[in-house]
Amino acid sequence: MTQTLLHLAADLVVAVLLAFGLYARRHHRRDLACAYLALNVGVCAAVALLLAVPAASALGFGLFGVLSIIRLRSDSITQQEVAYYFVALVLGLVNGIPTADWRLVLLFDVVLLGVLYVADHPARAGGPVRRTLVLDTVHPDERTLVADLEARLRGTVVRHQVSEVDYVREVTVVDVRFRPHPAPERVAVPR
């Protein structure tokens, strides 16, 4: 019992670091930070409880149930947010095994948080931006489409994929990755 409580306490520490130390500070979404914390603690508690049951199949069914509640294919959740969900889930699994060696658990906690810290560091955010656009026109060829996208987005299109063309409503839906042009410097006007 003491070992389980120690693992739960360690899990709470790494879950708070993940949800509020990393995610909420970088992405400013407290709703998902709370979801990550709840998911992590729930998985940790479920694993600890299921491991107390002698039947190993109970663990498998329980974990399947926990994993099935997460909707990873939602358009409202970015791939970065899916990564935080995954790490929250794995941290809960790692810390939920009360018989695991403390050194190994601590190593995995540090590695998981460290990888996410580096992978989602703001210094790495200079890459292409992704947008899904609904254009109020249908372009006759790719060249004019790209020119229109670059003018609208004020950037250089790196990749684009047309997902829908509706000739009746004259609408084109495009998934675009682009590099924004730097904002023009403002010239101070003397008074």
PDB file of C-alpha atoms in Angstrom:
ATOM      1  CA  MET A   1       0.000   0.000   0.000  1.00  0.00           C
ATOM      2  CA  THR A   2       2.811   2.423   0.860  1.00  0.00           C
ATOM      3  CA  GLN A   3       4.581   1.660  -2.416  1.00  0.00           C
ATOM      4  CA  THR A   4       1.385   2.397  -4.360  1.00  0.00           C
ATOM      5  CA  LEU A   5       0.897   5.729  -2.597  1.00  0.00           C
ATOM      6  CA  LEU A   6       4.516   6.697  -3.313  1.00  0.00           C
ATOM      7  CA  HIS A   7       4.042   5.891  -6.994  1.00  0.00           C
ATOM      8  CA  LEU A   8       0.828   7.927  -7.055  1.00  0.00           C
ATOM      9  CA  ALA A   9       2.617  10.873  -5.439  1.00  0.00           C
ATOM     10  CA  ALA A  10       5.438  10.662  -7.991  1.00  0.00           C
ATOM     11  CA  ASP A  11       2.878  10.478 -10.758  1.00  0.00           C
ATOM     12  CA  LEU A  12       1.120  13.595  -9.484  1.00  0.00           C
ATOM     13  CA  VAL A  13       4.414  15.490  -9.562  1.00  0.00           C
ATOM     14  CA  VAL A  14       5.259  14.523 -13.160  1.00  0.00           C
ATOM     15  CA  ALA A  15       1.644  15.021 -14.288  1.00  0.00           C
ATOM     16  CA  VAL A  16       1.568  18.563 -12.895  1.00  0.00           C
ATOM     17  CA  LEU A  17       4.932  19.273 -14.541  1.00  0.00           C
ATOM     18  CA  LEU A  18       3.605  17.973 -17.861  1.00  0.00           C
ATOM     19  CA  ALA A  19       0.203  19.685 -17.768  1.00  0.00           C
ATOM     20  CA  PHE A  20       1.013  23.009 -16.148  1.00  0.00           C
ATOM     21  CA  GLY A  21       4.805  23.283 -16.300  1.00  0.00           C
ATOM     22  CA  LEU A  22       5.107  22.448 -20.005  1.00  0.00           C
ATOM     23  CA  TYR A  23       1.786  22.436 -21.826  1.00  0.00           C
ATOM     24  CA  ALA A  24      -0.195  25.268 -20.214  1.00  0.00           C
ATOM     25  CA  ARG A  25       2.795  27.640 -20.233  1.00  0.00           C
ATOM     26  CA  ARG A  26       3.476  27.051 -23.944  1.00  0.00           C
ATOM     27  CA  HIS A  27      -0.006  26.638 -25.380  1.00  0.00           C
ATOM     28  CA  HIS A  28      -2.201  28.594 -22.919  1.00  0.00           C
ATOM     29  CA  ARG A  29      -5.056  26.090 -22.881  1.00  0.00           C
ATOM     30  CA  ARG A  30      -6.010  25.274 -19.323  1.00  0.00           C
ATOM     31  CA  ASP A  31      -8.841  23.018 -20.528  1.00  0.00           C
ATOM     32  CA  LEU A  32      -6.424  20.563 -22.116  1.00  0.00           C
ATOM     33  CA  ALA A  33      -3.938  20.895 -19.247  1.00  0.00           C
ATOM     34  CA  CYS A  34      -6.708  19.730 -16.917  1.00  0.00           C
ATOM     35  CA  ALA A  35      -7.578  16.915 -19.329  1.00  0.00           C
ATOM     36  CA  TYR A  36      -3.941  15.749 -19.385  1.00  0.00           C
ATOM     37  CA  LEU A  37      -3.765  15.800 -15.602  1.00  0.00           C
ATOM     38  CA  ALA A  38      -7.048  13.920 -15.227  1.00  0.00           C
ATOM     39  CA  LEU A  39      -6.096  11.365 -17.878  1.00  0.00           C
ATOM     40  CA  ASN A  40      -2.716  10.751 -16.305  1.00  0.00           C
ATOM     41  CA  VAL A  41      -3.960  10.341 -12.728  1.00  0.00           C
ATOM     42  CA  GLY A  42      -6.879   8.223 -13.926  1.00  0.00           C
ATOM     43  CA  VAL A  43      -4.609   5.865 -15.862  1.00  0.00           C
ATOM     44  CA  CYS A  44      -2.177   5.645 -12.949  1.00  0.00           C
ATOM     45  CA  ALA A  45      -4.960   4.807 -10.505  1.00  0.00           C
ATOM     46  CA  ALA A  46      -6.524   2.316 -12.930  1.00  0.00           C
ATOM     47  CA  VAL A  47      -3.212   0.523 -13.491  1.00  0.00           C
ATOM     48  CA  ALA A  48      -2.467   0.368  -9.755  1.00  0.00           C
ATOM     49  CA  LEU A  49      -5.940  -0.989  -9.033  1.00  0.00           C
ATOM     50  CA  LEU A  50      -5.931  -3.470 -11.914  1.00  0.00           C
ATOM     51  CA  LEU A  51      -2.538  -4.811 -10.892  1.00  0.00           C
ATOM     52  CA  ALA A  52      -3.970  -5.558  -7.460  1.00  0.00           C
ATOM     53  CA  VAL A  53      -6.446  -7.926  -9.154  1.00  0.00           C
ATOM     54  CA  PRO A  54      -4.937 -11.394  -9.708  1.00  0.00           C
ATOM     55  CA  ALA A  55      -6.330 -11.825 -13.243  1.00  0.00           C
ATOM     56  CA  ALA A  56      -3.946 -10.369 -15.855  1.00  0.00           C
ATOM     57  CA  SER A  57      -6.755 -10.126 -18.395  1.00  0.00           C
ATOM     58  CA  ALA A  58      -8.427  -7.502 -16.218  1.00  0.00           C
ATOM     59  CA  LEU A  59      -5.438  -5.236 -16.824  1.00  0.00           C
ATOM     60  CA  GLY A  60      -5.737  -5.628 -20.581  1.00  0.00           C
ATOM     61  CA  PHE A  61      -9.475  -4.944 -20.658  1.00  0.00           C
ATOM     62  CA  GLY A  62      -9.093  -1.967 -18.340  1.00  0.00           C
ATOM     63  CA  LEU A  63      -6.350  -0.391 -20.417  1.00  0.00           C
ATOM     64  CA  PHE A  64      -8.322  -0.989 -23.604  1.00  0.00           C
ATOM     65  CA  GLY A  65     -11.254   0.836 -22.033  1.00  0.00           C
ATOM     66  CA  VAL A  66      -9.085   3.762 -20.966  1.00  0.00           C
ATOM     67  CA  LEU A  67      -7.493   4.074 -24.399  1.00  0.00           C
ATOM     68  CA  SER A  68     -10.812   3.901 -26.212  1.00  0.00           C
ATOM     69  CA  ILE A  69     -12.174   7.037 -24.527  1.00  0.00           C
ATOM     70  CA  ILE A  70      -9.616   9.294 -26.201  1.00  0.00           C
ATOM     71  CA  ARG A  71     -10.686  10.742 -29.540  1.00  0.00           C
ATOM     72  CA  LEU A  72      -7.353  11.262 -31.255  1.00  0.00           C
ATOM     73  CA  ARG A  73      -8.844  11.866 -34.695  1.00  0.00           C
ATOM     74  CA  SER A  74     -10.645  15.046 -33.777  1.00  0.00           C
ATOM     75  CA  ASP A  75      -9.793  18.066 -35.941  1.00  0.00           C
ATOM     76  CA  SER A  76      -9.918  20.302 -32.880  1.00  0.00           C
ATOM     77  CA  ILE A  77      -6.892  18.547 -31.361  1.00  0.00           C
ATOM     78  CA  THR A  78      -3.502  19.202 -32.940  1.00  0.00           C
ATOM     79  CA  GLN A  79      -0.772  16.621 -33.271  1.00  0.00           C
ATOM     80  CA  GLN A  80       1.164  18.406 -30.504  1.00  0.00           C
ATOM     81  CA  GLU A  81      -1.812  17.969 -28.208  1.00  0.00           C
ATOM     82  CA  VAL A  82      -2.027  14.295 -29.148  1.00  0.00           C
ATOM     83  CA  ALA A  83       1.638  13.988 -28.106  1.00  0.00           C
ATOM     84  CA  TYR A  84       0.820  15.467 -24.709  1.00  0.00           C
ATOM     85  CA  TYR A  85      -2.104  13.045 -24.359  1.00  0.00           C
ATOM     86  CA  PHE A  86       0.170  10.143 -25.200  1.00  0.00           C
ATOM     87  CA  VAL A  87       2.872  11.199 -22.733  1.00  0.00           C
ATOM     88  CA  ALA A  88       0.253  11.799 -20.021  1.00  0.00           C
ATOM     89  CA  LEU A  89      -1.062   8.307 -20.637  1.00  0.00           C
ATOM     90  CA  VAL A  90       2.375   6.657 -20.628  1.00  0.00           C
ATOM     91  CA  LEU A  91       3.438   8.526 -17.475  1.00  0.00           C
ATOM     92  CA  GLY A  92       0.304   7.206 -15.792  1.00  0.00           C
ATOM     93  CA  LEU A  93       1.130   3.666 -16.895  1.00  0.00           C
ATOM     94  CA  VAL A  94       4.772   3.897 -15.829  1.00  0.00           C
ATOM     95  CA  ASN A  95       3.970   5.365 -12.430  1.00  0.00           C
ATOM     96  CA  GLY A  96       0.972   3.121 -11.837  1.00  0.00           C
ATOM     97  CA  ILE A  97       3.016  -0.052 -11.426  1.00  0.00           C
ATOM     98  CA  PRO A  98       3.791  -0.159  -7.711  1.00  0.00           C
ATOM     99  CA  THR A  99       6.235  -3.047  -8.008  1.00  0.00           C
ATOM    100  CA  ALA A 100       8.486  -1.258 -10.508  1.00  0.00           C
ATOM    101  CA  ASP A 101      11.993  -0.216  -9.511  1.00  0.00           C
ATOM    102  CA  TRP A 102      11.993   3.467  -8.432  1.00  0.00           C
ATOM    103  CA  ARG A 103      15.144   4.250 -10.393  1.00  0.00           C
ATOM    104  CA  LEU A 104      13.633   2.931 -13.601  1.00  0.00           C
ATOM    105  CA  VAL A 105      10.359   4.805 -13.019  1.00  0.00           C
ATOM    106  CA  LEU A 106      12.258   8.041 -12.344  1.00  0.00           C
ATOM    107  CA  LEU A 107      14.405   7.515 -15.459  1.00  0.00           C
ATOM    108  CA  PHE A 108      11.318   7.043 -17.642  1.00  0.00           C
ATOM    109  CA  ASP A 109       9.624  10.085 -16.086  1.00  0.00           C
ATOM    110  CA  VAL A 110      12.653  12.271 -16.794  1.00  0.00           C
ATOM    111  CA  VAL A 111      13.101  10.905 -20.327  1.00  0.00           C
ATOM    112  CA  LEU A 112       9.420  11.363 -21.263  1.00  0.00           C
ATOM    113  CA  LEU A 113       9.238  14.917 -19.904  1.00  0.00           C
ATOM    114  CA  GLY A 114      12.637  15.766 -21.415  1.00  0.00           C
ATOM    115  CA  VAL A 115      11.699  14.524 -24.869  1.00  0.00           C
ATOM    116  CA  LEU A 116       8.466  16.506 -24.851  1.00  0.00           C
ATOM    117  CA  TYR A 117      10.261  19.587 -23.499  1.00  0.00           C
ATOM    118  CA  VAL A 118      12.756  19.510 -26.375  1.00  0.00           C
ATOM    119  CA  ALA A 119      10.312  18.433 -29.098  1.00  0.00           C
ATOM    120  CA  ASP A 120       7.793  21.168 -28.236  1.00  0.00           C
ATOM    121  CA  HIS A 121      10.291  23.897 -27.377  1.00  0.00           C
ATOM    122  CA  PRO A 122       9.289  27.353 -28.675  1.00  0.00           C
ATOM    123  CA  ALA A 123      12.682  27.695 -30.398  1.00  0.00           C
ATOM    124  CA  ARG A 124      11.593  24.909 -32.756  1.00  0.00           C
ATOM    125  CA  ALA A 125       8.410  26.752 -33.750  1.00  0.00           C
ATOM    126  CA  GLY A 126       9.900  28.545 -36.764  1.00  0.00           C
ATOM    127  CA  GLY A 127       8.771  25.977 -39.317  1.00  0.00           C
ATOM    128  CA  PRO A 128       5.871  26.095 -41.745  1.00  0.00           C
ATOM    129  CA  VAL A 129       2.408  27.050 -40.532  1.00  0.00           C
ATOM    130  CA  ARG A 130      -0.613  24.896 -41.383  1.00  0.00           C
ATOM    131  CA  ARG A 131      -4.018  26.258 -42.334  1.00  0.00           C
ATOM    132  CA  THR A 132      -7.148  24.851 -43.910  1.00  0.00           C
ATOM    133  CA  LEU A 133      -8.674  27.448 -46.211  1.00  0.00           C
ATOM    134  CA  VAL A 134     -12.058  27.619 -47.883  1.00  0.00           C
ATOM    135  CA  LEU A 135     -11.569  29.734 -50.998  1.00  0.00           C
ATOM    136  CA  ASP A 136     -14.486  31.458 -52.656  1.00  0.00           C
ATOM    137  CA  THR A 137     -13.224  30.522 -56.107  1.00  0.00           C
ATOM    138  CA  VAL A 138     -12.139  27.559 -58.204  1.00  0.00           C
ATOM    139  CA  HIS A 139      -8.769  28.005 -59.899  1.00  0.00           C
ATOM    140  CA  PRO A 140      -8.157  26.612 -63.393  1.00  0.00           C
ATOM    141  CA  ASP A 141      -4.650  25.335 -62.566  1.00  0.00           C
ATOM    142  CA  GLU A 142      -2.163  24.766 -59.726  1.00  0.00           C
ATOM    143  CA  ARG A 143      -0.048  27.822 -60.560  1.00  0.00           C
ATOM    144  CA  THR A 144      -2.904  30.290 -60.086  1.00  0.00           C
ATOM    145  CA  LEU A 145      -4.054  28.447 -56.966  1.00  0.00           C
ATOM    146  CA  VAL A 146      -0.597  28.743 -55.381  1.00  0.00           C
ATOM    147  CA  ALA A 147      -0.353  32.427 -56.353  1.00  0.00           C
ATOM    148  CA  ASP A 148      -3.756  33.098 -54.740  1.00  0.00           C
ATOM    149  CA  LEU A 149      -2.780  31.194 -51.592  1.00  0.00           C
ATOM    150  CA  GLU A 150       0.508  33.079 -51.279  1.00  0.00           C
ATOM    151  CA  ALA A 151      -1.247  36.439 -51.718  1.00  0.00           C
ATOM    152  CA  ARG A 152      -3.916  35.602 -49.133  1.00  0.00           C
ATOM    153  CA  LEU A 153      -1.508  34.116 -46.595  1.00  0.00           C
ATOM    154  CA  ARG A 154       1.329  36.605 -47.167  1.00  0.00           C
ATOM    155  CA  GLY A 155       3.822  33.754 -47.303  1.00  0.00           C
ATOM    156  CA  THR A 156       5.482  31.123 -49.449  1.00  0.00           C
ATOM    157  CA  VAL A 157       3.481  27.939 -49.956  1.00  0.00           C
ATOM    158  CA  VAL A 158       5.573  24.893 -49.095  1.00  0.00           C
ATOM    159  CA  ARG A 159       2.875  22.275 -49.667  1.00  0.00           C
ATOM    160  CA  HIS A 160      -0.802  22.284 -50.470  1.00  0.00           C
ATOM    161  CA  GLN A 161      -3.466  19.680 -50.999  1.00  0.00           C
ATOM    162  CA  VAL A 162      -6.905  20.351 -52.384  1.00  0.00           C
ATOM    163  CA  SER A 163      -9.441  18.355 -50.397  1.00  0.00           C
ATOM    164  CA  GLU A 164     -12.622  19.586 -52.064  1.00  0.00           C
ATOM    165  CA  VAL A 165     -13.676  21.440 -55.206  1.00  0.00           C
ATOM    166  CA  ASP A 166     -17.311  22.460 -55.591  1.00  0.00           C
ATOM    167  CA  TYR A 167     -18.023  23.934 -59.033  1.00  0.00           C
ATOM    168  CA  VAL A 168     -21.661  24.666 -58.181  1.00  0.00           C
ATOM    169  CA  ARG A 169     -20.870  26.894 -55.180  1.00  0.00           C
ATOM    170  CA  GLU A 170     -17.454  27.863 -56.618  1.00  0.00           C
ATOM    171  CA  VAL A 171     -15.601  26.787 -53.477  1.00  0.00           C
ATOM    172  CA  THR A 172     -12.184  25.161 -53.031  1.00  0.00           C
ATOM    173  CA  VAL A 173     -11.028  23.689 -49.709  1.00  0.00           C
ATOM    174  CA  VAL A 174      -7.237  23.516 -49.390  1.00  0.00           C
ATOM    175  CA  ASP A 175      -4.886  22.248 -46.679  1.00  0.00           C
ATOM    176  CA  VAL A 176      -1.824  24.533 -46.865  1.00  0.00           C
ATOM    177  CA  ARG A 177       1.595  24.591 -45.256  1.00  0.00           C
ATOM    178  CA  PHE A 178       3.403  27.888 -45.734  1.00  0.00           C
ATOM    179  CA  ARG A 179       6.234  30.020 -44.417  1.00  0.00           C
ATOM    180  CA  PRO A 180       4.939  33.479 -43.485  1.00  0.00           C
ATOM    181  CA  HIS A 181       6.826  36.438 -44.909  1.00  0.00           C
ATOM    182  CA  PRO A 182       8.362  38.670 -42.252  1.00  0.00           C
ATOM    183  CA  ALA A 183       6.191  41.612 -41.339  1.00  0.00           C
ATOM    184  CA  PRO A 184       7.362  44.847 -42.960  1.00  0.00           C
ATOM    185  CA  GLU A 185       9.164  47.161 -40.606  1.00  0.00           C
ATOM    186  CA  ARG A 186       7.205  50.232 -39.656  1.00  0.00           C
ATOM    187  CA  VAL A 187       8.854  53.492 -40.498  1.00  0.00           C
ATOM    188  CA  ALA A 188       8.553  56.140 -37.835  1.00  0.00           C
ATOM    189  CA  VAL A 189       6.835  59.208 -39.198  1.00  0.00           C
ATOM    190  CA  PRO A 190       8.293  62.456 -37.841  1.00  0.00           C
ATOM    191  CA  ARG A 191       5.780  64.688 -36.081  1.00  0.00           C
TER     192      ARG A 191
END
